[in-house]
mmCIF file of C-alpha atoms and ligand atoms in Angstrom:
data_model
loop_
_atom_site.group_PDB
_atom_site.id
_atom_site.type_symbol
_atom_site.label_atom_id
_atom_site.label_comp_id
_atom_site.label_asym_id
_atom_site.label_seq_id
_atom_site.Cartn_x
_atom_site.Cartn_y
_atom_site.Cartn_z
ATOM 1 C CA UNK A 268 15.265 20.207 -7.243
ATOM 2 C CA UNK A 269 15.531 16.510 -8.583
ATOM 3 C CA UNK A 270 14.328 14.133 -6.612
ATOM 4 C CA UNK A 271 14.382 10.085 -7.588
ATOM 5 C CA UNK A 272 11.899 8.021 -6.831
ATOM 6 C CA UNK A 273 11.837 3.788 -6.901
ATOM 7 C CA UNK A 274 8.901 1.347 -6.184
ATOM 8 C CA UNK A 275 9.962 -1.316 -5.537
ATOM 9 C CA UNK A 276 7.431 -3.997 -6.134
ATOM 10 C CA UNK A 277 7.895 -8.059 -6.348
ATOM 11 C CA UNK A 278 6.368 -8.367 -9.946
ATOM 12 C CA UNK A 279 7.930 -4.815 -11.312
ATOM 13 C CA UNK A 280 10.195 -1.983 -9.927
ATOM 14 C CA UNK A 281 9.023 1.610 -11.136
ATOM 15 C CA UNK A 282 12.006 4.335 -11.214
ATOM 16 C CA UNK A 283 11.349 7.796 -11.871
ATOM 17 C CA UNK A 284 12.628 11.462 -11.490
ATOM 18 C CA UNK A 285 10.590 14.202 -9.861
ATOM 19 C CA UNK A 286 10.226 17.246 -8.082
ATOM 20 C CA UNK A 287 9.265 17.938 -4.249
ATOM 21 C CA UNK A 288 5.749 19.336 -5.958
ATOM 22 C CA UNK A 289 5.283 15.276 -6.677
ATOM 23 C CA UNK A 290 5.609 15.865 -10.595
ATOM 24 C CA UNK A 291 7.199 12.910 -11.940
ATOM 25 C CA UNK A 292 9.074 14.062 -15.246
ATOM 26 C CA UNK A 293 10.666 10.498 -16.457
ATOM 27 C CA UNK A 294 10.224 7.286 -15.571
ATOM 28 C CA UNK A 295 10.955 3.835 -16.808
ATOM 29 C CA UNK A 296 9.523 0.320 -15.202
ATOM 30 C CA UNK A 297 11.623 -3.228 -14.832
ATOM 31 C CA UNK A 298 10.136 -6.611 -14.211
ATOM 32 C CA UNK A 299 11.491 -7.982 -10.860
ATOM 33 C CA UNK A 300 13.727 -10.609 -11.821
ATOM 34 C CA UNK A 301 17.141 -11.751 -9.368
ATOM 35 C CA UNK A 302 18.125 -8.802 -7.766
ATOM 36 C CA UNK A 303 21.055 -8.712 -9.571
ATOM 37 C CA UNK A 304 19.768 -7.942 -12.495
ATOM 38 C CA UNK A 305 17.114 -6.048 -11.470
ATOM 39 C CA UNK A 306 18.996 -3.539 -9.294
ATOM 40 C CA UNK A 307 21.735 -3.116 -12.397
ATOM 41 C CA UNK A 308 18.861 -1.979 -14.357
ATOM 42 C CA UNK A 309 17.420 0.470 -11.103
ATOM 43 C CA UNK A 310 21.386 1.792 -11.017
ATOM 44 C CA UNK A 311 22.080 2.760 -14.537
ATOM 45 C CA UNK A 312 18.553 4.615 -14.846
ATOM 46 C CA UNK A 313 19.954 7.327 -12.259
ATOM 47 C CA UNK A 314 23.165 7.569 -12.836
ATOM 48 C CA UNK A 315 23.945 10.806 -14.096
ATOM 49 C CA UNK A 316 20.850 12.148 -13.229
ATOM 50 C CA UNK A 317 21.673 14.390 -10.606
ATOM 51 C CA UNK A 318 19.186 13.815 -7.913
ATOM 52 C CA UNK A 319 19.452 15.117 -4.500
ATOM 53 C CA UNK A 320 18.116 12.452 -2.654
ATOM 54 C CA UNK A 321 16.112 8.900 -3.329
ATOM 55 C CA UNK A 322 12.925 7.359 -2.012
ATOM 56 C CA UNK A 323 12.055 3.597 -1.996
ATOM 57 C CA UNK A 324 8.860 2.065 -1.503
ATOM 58 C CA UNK A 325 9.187 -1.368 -0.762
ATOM 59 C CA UNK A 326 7.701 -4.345 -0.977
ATOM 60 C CA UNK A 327 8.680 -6.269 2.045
ATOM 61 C CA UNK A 328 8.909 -7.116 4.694
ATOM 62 C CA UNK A 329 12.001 -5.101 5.092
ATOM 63 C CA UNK A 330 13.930 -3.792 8.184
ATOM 64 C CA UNK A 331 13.320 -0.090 9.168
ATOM 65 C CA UNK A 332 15.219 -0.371 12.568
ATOM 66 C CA UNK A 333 18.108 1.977 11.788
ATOM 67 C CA UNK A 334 20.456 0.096 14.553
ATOM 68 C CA UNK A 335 19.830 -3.077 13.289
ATOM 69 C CA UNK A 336 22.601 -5.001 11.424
ATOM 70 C CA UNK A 337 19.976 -5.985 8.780
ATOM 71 C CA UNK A 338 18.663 -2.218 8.537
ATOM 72 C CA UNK A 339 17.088 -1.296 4.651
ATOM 73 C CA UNK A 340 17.259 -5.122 4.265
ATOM 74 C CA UNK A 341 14.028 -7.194 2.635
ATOM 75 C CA UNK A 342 13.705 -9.767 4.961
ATOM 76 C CA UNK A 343 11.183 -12.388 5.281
ATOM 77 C CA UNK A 344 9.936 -12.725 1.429
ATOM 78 C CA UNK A 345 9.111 -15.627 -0.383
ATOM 79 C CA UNK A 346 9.518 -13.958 -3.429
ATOM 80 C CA UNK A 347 12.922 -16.019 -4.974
ATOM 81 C CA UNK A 348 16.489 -14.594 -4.405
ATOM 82 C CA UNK A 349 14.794 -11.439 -2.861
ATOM 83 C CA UNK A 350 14.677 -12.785 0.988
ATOM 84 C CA UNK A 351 17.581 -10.944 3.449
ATOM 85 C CA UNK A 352 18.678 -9.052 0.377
ATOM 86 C CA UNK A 353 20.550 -5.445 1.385
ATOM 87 C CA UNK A 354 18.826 -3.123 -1.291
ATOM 88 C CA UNK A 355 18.926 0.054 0.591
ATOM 89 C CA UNK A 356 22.909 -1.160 0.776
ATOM 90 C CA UNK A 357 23.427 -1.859 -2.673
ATOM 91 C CA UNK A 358 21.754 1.673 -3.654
ATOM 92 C CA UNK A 359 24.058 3.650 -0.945
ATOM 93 C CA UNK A 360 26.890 1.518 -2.841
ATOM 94 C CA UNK A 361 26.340 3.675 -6.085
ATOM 95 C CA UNK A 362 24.565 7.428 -4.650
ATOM 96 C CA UNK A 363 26.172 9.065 -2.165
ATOM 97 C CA UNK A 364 22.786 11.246 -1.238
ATOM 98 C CA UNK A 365 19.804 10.857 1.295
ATOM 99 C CA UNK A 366 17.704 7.906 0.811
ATOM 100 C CA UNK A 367 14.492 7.608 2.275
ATOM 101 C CA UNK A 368 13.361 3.659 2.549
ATOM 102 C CA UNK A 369 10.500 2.534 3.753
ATOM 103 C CA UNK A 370 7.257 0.388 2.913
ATOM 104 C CA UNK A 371 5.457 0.788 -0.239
ATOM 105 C CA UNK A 372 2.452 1.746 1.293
ATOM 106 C CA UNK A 373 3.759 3.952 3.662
ATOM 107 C CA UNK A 374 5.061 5.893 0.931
ATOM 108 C CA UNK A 375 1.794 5.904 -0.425
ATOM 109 C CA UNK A 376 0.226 7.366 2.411
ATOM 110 C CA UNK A 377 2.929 9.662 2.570
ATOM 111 C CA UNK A 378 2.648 10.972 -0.843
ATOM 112 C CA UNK A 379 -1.062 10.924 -0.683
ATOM 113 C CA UNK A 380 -0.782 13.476 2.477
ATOM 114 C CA UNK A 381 1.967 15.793 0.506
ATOM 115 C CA UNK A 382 0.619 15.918 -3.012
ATOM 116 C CA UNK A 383 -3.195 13.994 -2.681
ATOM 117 C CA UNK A 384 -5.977 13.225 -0.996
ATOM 118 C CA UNK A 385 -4.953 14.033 2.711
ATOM 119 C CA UNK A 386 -2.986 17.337 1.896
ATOM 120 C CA UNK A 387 -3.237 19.706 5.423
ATOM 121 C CA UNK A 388 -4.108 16.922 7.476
ATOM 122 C CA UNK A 389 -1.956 15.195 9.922
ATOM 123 C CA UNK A 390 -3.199 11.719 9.690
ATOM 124 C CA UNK A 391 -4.291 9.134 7.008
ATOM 125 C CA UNK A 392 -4.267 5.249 6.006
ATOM 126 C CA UNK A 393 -3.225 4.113 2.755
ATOM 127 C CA UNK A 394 -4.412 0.557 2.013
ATOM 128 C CA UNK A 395 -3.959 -1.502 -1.359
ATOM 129 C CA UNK A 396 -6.382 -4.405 -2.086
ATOM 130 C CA UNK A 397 -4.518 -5.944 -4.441
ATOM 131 C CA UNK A 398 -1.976 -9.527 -4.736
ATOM 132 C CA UNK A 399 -1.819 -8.592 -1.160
ATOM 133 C CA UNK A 400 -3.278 -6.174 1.235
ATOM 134 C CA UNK A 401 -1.216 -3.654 3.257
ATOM 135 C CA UNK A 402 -1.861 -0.715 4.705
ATOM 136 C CA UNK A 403 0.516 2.549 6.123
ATOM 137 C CA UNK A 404 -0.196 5.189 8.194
ATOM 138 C CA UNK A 405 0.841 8.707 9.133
ATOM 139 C CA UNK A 406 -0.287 9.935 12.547
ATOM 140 C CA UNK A 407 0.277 13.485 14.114
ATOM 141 C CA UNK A 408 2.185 14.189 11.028
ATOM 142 C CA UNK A 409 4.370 11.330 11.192
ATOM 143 C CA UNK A 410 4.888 7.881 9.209
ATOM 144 C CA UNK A 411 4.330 5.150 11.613
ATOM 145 C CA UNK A 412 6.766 2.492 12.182
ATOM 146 C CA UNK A 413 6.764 0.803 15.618
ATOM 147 C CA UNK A 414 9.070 -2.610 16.397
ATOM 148 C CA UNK A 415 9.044 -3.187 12.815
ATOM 149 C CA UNK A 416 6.380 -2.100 10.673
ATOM 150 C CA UNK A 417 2.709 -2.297 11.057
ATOM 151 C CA UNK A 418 0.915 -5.367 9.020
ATOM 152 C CA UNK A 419 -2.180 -4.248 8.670
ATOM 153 C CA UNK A 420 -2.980 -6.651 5.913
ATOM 154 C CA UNK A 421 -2.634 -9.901 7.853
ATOM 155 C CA UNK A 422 -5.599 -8.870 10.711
ATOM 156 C CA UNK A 423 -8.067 -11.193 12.036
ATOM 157 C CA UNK A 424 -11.735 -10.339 11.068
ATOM 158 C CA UNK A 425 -15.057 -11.832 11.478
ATOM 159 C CA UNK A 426 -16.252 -14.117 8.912
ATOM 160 C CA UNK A 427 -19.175 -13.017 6.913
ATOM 161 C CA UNK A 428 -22.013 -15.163 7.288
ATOM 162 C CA UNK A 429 -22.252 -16.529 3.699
ATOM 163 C CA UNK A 430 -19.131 -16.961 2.996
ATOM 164 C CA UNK A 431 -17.410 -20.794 4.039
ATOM 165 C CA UNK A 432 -14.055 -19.748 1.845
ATOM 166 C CA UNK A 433 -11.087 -21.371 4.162
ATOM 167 C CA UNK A 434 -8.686 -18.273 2.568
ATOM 168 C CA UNK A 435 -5.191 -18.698 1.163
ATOM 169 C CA UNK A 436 -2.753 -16.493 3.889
ATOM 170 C CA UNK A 437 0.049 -19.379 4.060
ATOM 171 C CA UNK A 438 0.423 -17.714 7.306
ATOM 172 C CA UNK A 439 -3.236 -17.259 8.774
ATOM 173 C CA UNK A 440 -5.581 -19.213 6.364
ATOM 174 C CA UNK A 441 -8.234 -16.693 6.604
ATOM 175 C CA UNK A 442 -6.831 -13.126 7.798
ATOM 176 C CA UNK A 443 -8.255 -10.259 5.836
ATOM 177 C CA UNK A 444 -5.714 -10.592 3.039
ATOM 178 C CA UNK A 445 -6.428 -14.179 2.838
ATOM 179 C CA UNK A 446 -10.151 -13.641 2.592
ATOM 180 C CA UNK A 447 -10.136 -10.241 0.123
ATOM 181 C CA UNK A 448 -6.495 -10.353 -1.979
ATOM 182 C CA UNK A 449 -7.201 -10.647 -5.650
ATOM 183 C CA UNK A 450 -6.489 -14.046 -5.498
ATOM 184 C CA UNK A 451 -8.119 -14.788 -2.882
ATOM 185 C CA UNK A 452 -11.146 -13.600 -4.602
ATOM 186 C CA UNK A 453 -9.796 -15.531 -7.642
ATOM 187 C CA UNK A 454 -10.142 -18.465 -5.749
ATOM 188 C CA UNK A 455 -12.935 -18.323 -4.079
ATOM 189 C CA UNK A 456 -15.167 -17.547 -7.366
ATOM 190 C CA UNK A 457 -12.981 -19.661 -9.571
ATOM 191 C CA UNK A 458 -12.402 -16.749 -11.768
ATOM 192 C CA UNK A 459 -10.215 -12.882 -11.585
ATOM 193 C CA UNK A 460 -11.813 -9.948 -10.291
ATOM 194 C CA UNK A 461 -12.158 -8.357 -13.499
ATOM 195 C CA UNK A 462 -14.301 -11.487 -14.666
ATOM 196 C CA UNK A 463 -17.029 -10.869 -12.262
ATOM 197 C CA UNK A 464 -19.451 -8.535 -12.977
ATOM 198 C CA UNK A 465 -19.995 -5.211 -10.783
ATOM 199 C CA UNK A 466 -23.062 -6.770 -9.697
ATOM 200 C CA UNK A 467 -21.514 -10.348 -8.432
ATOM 201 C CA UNK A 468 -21.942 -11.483 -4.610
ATOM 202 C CA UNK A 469 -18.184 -11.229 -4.297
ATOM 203 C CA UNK A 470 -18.403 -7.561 -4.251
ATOM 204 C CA UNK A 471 -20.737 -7.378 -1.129
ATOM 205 C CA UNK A 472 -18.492 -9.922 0.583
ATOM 206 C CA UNK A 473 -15.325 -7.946 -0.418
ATOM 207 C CA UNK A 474 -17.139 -4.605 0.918
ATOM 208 C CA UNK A 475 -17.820 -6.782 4.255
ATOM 209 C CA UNK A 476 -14.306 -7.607 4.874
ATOM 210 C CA UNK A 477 -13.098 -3.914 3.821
ATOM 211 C CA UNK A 478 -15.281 -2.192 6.131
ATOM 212 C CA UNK A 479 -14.242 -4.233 9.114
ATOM 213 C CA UNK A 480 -10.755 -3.688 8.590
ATOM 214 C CA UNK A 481 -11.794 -0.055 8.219
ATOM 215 C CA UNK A 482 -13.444 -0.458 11.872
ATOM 216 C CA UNK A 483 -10.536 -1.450 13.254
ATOM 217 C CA UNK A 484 -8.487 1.296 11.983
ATOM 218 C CA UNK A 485 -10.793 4.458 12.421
ATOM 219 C CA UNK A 486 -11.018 2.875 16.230
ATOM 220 C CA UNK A 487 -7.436 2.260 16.469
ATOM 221 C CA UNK A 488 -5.621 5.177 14.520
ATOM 222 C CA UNK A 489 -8.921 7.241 14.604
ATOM 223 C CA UNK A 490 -7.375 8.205 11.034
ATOM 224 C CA UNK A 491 -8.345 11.768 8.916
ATOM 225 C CA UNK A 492 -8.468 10.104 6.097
ATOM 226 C CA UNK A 493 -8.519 6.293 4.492
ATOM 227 C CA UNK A 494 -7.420 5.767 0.944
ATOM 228 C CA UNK A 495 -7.494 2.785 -0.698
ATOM 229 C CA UNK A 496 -5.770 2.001 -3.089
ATOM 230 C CA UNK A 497 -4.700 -1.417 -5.113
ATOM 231 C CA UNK A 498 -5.906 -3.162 -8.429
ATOM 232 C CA UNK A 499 -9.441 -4.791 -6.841
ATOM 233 C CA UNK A 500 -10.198 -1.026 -5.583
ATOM 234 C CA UNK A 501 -10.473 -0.598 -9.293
ATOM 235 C CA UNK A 502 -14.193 -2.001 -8.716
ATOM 236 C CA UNK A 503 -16.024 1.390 -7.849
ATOM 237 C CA UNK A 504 -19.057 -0.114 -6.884
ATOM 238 C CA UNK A 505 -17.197 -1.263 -3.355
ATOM 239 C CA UNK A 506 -17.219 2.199 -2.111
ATOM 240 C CA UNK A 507 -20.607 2.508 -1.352
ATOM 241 C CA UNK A 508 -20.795 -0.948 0.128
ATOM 242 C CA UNK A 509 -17.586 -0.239 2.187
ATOM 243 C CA UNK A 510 -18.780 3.216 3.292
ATOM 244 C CA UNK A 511 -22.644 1.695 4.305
ATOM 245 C CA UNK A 512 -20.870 -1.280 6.168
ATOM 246 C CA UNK A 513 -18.428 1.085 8.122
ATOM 247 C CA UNK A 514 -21.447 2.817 9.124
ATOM 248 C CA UNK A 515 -23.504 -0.227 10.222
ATOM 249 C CA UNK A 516 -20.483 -1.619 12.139
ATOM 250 C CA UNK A 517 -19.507 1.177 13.989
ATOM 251 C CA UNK A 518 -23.010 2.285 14.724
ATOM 252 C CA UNK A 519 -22.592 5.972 15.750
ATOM 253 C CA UNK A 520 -20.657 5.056 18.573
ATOM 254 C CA UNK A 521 -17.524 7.082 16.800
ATOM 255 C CA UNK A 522 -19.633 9.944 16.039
ATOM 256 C CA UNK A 523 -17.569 12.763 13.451
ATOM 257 C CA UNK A 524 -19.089 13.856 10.310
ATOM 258 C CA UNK A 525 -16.862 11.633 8.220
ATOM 259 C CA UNK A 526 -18.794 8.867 9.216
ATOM 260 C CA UNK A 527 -22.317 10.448 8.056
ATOM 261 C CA UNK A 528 -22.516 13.420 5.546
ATOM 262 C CA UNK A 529 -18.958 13.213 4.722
ATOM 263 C CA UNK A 530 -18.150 9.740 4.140
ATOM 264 C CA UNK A 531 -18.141 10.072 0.501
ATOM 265 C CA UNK A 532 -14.612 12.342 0.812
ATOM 266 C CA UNK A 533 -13.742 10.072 4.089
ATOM 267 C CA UNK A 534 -13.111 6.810 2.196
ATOM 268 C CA UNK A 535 -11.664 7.576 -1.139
ATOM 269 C CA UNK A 536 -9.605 5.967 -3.884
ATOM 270 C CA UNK A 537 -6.169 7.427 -4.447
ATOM 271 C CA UNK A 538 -6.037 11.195 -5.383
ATOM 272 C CA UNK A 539 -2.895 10.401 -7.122
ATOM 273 C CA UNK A 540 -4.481 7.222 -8.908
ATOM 274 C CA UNK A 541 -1.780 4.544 -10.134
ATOM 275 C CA UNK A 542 0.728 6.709 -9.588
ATOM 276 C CA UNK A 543 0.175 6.763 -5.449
ATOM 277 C CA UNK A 544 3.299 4.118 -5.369
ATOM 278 C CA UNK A 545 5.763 6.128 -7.058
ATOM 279 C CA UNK A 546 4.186 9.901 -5.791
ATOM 280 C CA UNK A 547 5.110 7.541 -2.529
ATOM 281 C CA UNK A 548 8.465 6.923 -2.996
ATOM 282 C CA UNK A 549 9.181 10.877 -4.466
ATOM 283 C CA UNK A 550 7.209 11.932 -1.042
ATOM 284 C CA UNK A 551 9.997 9.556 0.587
ATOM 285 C CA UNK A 552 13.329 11.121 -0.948
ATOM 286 C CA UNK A 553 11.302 14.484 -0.272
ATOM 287 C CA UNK A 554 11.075 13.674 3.251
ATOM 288 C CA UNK A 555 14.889 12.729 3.821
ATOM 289 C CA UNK A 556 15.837 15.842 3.144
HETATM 290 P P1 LIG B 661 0.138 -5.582 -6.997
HETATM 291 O O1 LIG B 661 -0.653 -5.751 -5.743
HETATM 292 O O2 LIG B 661 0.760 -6.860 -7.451
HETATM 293 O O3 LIG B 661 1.073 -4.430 -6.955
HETATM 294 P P2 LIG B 661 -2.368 -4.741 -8.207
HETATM 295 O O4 LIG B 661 -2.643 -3.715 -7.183
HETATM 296 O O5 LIG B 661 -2.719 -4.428 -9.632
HETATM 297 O O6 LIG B 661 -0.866 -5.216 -8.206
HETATM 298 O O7 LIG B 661 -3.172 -6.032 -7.784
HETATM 299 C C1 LIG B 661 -3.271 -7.170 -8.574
HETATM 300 C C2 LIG B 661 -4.480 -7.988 -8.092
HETATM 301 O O8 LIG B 661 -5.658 -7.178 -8.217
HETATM 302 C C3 LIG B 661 -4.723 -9.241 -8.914
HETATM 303 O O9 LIG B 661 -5.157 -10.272 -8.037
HETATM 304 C C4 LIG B 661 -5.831 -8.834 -9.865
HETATM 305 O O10 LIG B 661 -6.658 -9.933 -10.216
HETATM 306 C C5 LIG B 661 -6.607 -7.812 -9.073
HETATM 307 N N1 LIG B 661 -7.165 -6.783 -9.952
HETATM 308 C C6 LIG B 661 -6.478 -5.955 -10.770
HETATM 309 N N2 LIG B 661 -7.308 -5.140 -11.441
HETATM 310 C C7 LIG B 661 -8.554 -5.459 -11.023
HETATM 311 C C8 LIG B 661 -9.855 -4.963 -11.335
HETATM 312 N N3 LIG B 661 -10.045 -3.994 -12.211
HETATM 313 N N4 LIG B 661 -10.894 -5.529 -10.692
HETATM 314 C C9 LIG B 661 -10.723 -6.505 -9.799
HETATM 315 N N5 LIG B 661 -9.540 -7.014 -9.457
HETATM 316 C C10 LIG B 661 -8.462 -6.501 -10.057
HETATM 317 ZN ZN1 LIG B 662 -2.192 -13.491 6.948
#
């Protein structure tokens, strides 16, 4: 069965074809320009392909609320000509097939629980550190939703103690992803992520932040699994540091052997690697049908 697959992202949009295994057999990538042109682009790569159904991963925020008049909408972006734009609309303009929508990383958690790291389990968090930080969730099987979607990357956390950065969230100042986005570390150090060495302070602060997001989910979702995910996860050396803080911060008072012995297979990077966004969106058209 073909299966198409789009993630949709605010710098590029990756299409591809697939199977429900979560092999991707073509794909082809698009900057994200107006949506116009953008979408014409998205169109004419599956047309003619014969898919059976779609999946989007979005960036967003977008409207999940099936009874909503703005429903498969991107809402509230800043990102130019993108905000209250109907892209789940436009696509059901030109296929007349299922089409699963729904945030990038839920997709990613999605496809990380069908073809990656959380296969047979029931629950997981997918989190990307990377221009931004978001996170999605499956629980008891399930992709979670809510009102509207959950926002995992805008959370209030403590402030580590050696660190007087006032953050760059235009909404929050200094909620976790303005305190440990890319370029938030960027500005903060004055230079990328990739300029700092492994051994650089910023790492140990970046862990610190991590980890207490992490708290909040394990004691929250109480999730199977947590996969990060994301461009600064690309730093290896924070998964010790993240793993060691979640431990120190919850201090055995969630006691499961995923917090000791098997932490190392607890907190991992994506099974599926760079391809956990569009694996996502494949898992998404998967799951329509
Ligand atoms: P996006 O979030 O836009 O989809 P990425 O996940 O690649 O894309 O995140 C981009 C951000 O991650 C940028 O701020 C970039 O500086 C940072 N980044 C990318 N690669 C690395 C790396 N190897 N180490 C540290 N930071 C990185
Ligand atoms: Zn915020």
């Amino acid at each position: 069965m073909l299966l198409g697959a789009i993630e949709a992202g605010g710098t590029k949009f990756v299409c591809a074809i697939g199977n429900e295994e979560g092999l991707i057999e073509k794909r082809k990538q698009f900057d994200t320009t107006t949506p116009e042109e953008t979408m014409k682009k998205v169109i004419s790569f599956f047309k003619d392909k014969n898919i059976e159904a779609l999946g989007v991963g979005s960036f967003g925020p977008i409207d999940l609320n099936e009874k909503s008049d703005t429903f498969g909408y991107i809402t509230s972006t800043p990102k130019a000509g993108w905000k209250n734009y109907n892209i789940l609309g436009e696509l059901k303009k030109h296929f007349n097939i299922p089409i699963g929508f729904d945030t990038d990383v839920n997709g990613a958690a999605l496809g990380e629980m069908n073809f990656g790291a959380a296969k047979g389990l029931k629950s997981c968090v997918y989190m990307t550190v990377g221009t931004g930080i978001g996170a999605g969730a499956v629980v008891e099987g399930k992709l979670l939703h809510g009102m509207l979607h959950p926002e995992m990357g805008h959370i209030i956390l403590n402030r580590h103690k050696d660190d007087n950065f006032e953050g760059i969230c235009p909404y929050h100042k200094s909620c976790f992803e303005g305190m440990a986005s890319g370029p938030s570390i960027e500005k903060r150090w004055g230079k990328k992520g990739t300029e700092l060495g492994e051994n650089h302070k910023a790492w140990d602060i970046e862990a610190y932040y991590i980890a207490e997001a992490l708290v909040n989910f394990v004691l929250i979702l109480s999730p199977e699994k947590i996969i990060l995910g994301g461009g600064v996860m690309k730093q290896k050396q924070l998964f010790p540091k993240i793993r060691s803080y979640l431990k120190d911060m919850l201090n055995q008072y969630v006691v499961h052997k995923n917090l000791q012995e098997d932490i190392e297979d607890y907190i991992v990077y994506p099974y599926l690697g760079d391809n956990a966004g569009i694996c996502g969106a494949l898992a998404l058209a998967k799951n329509i049908l």
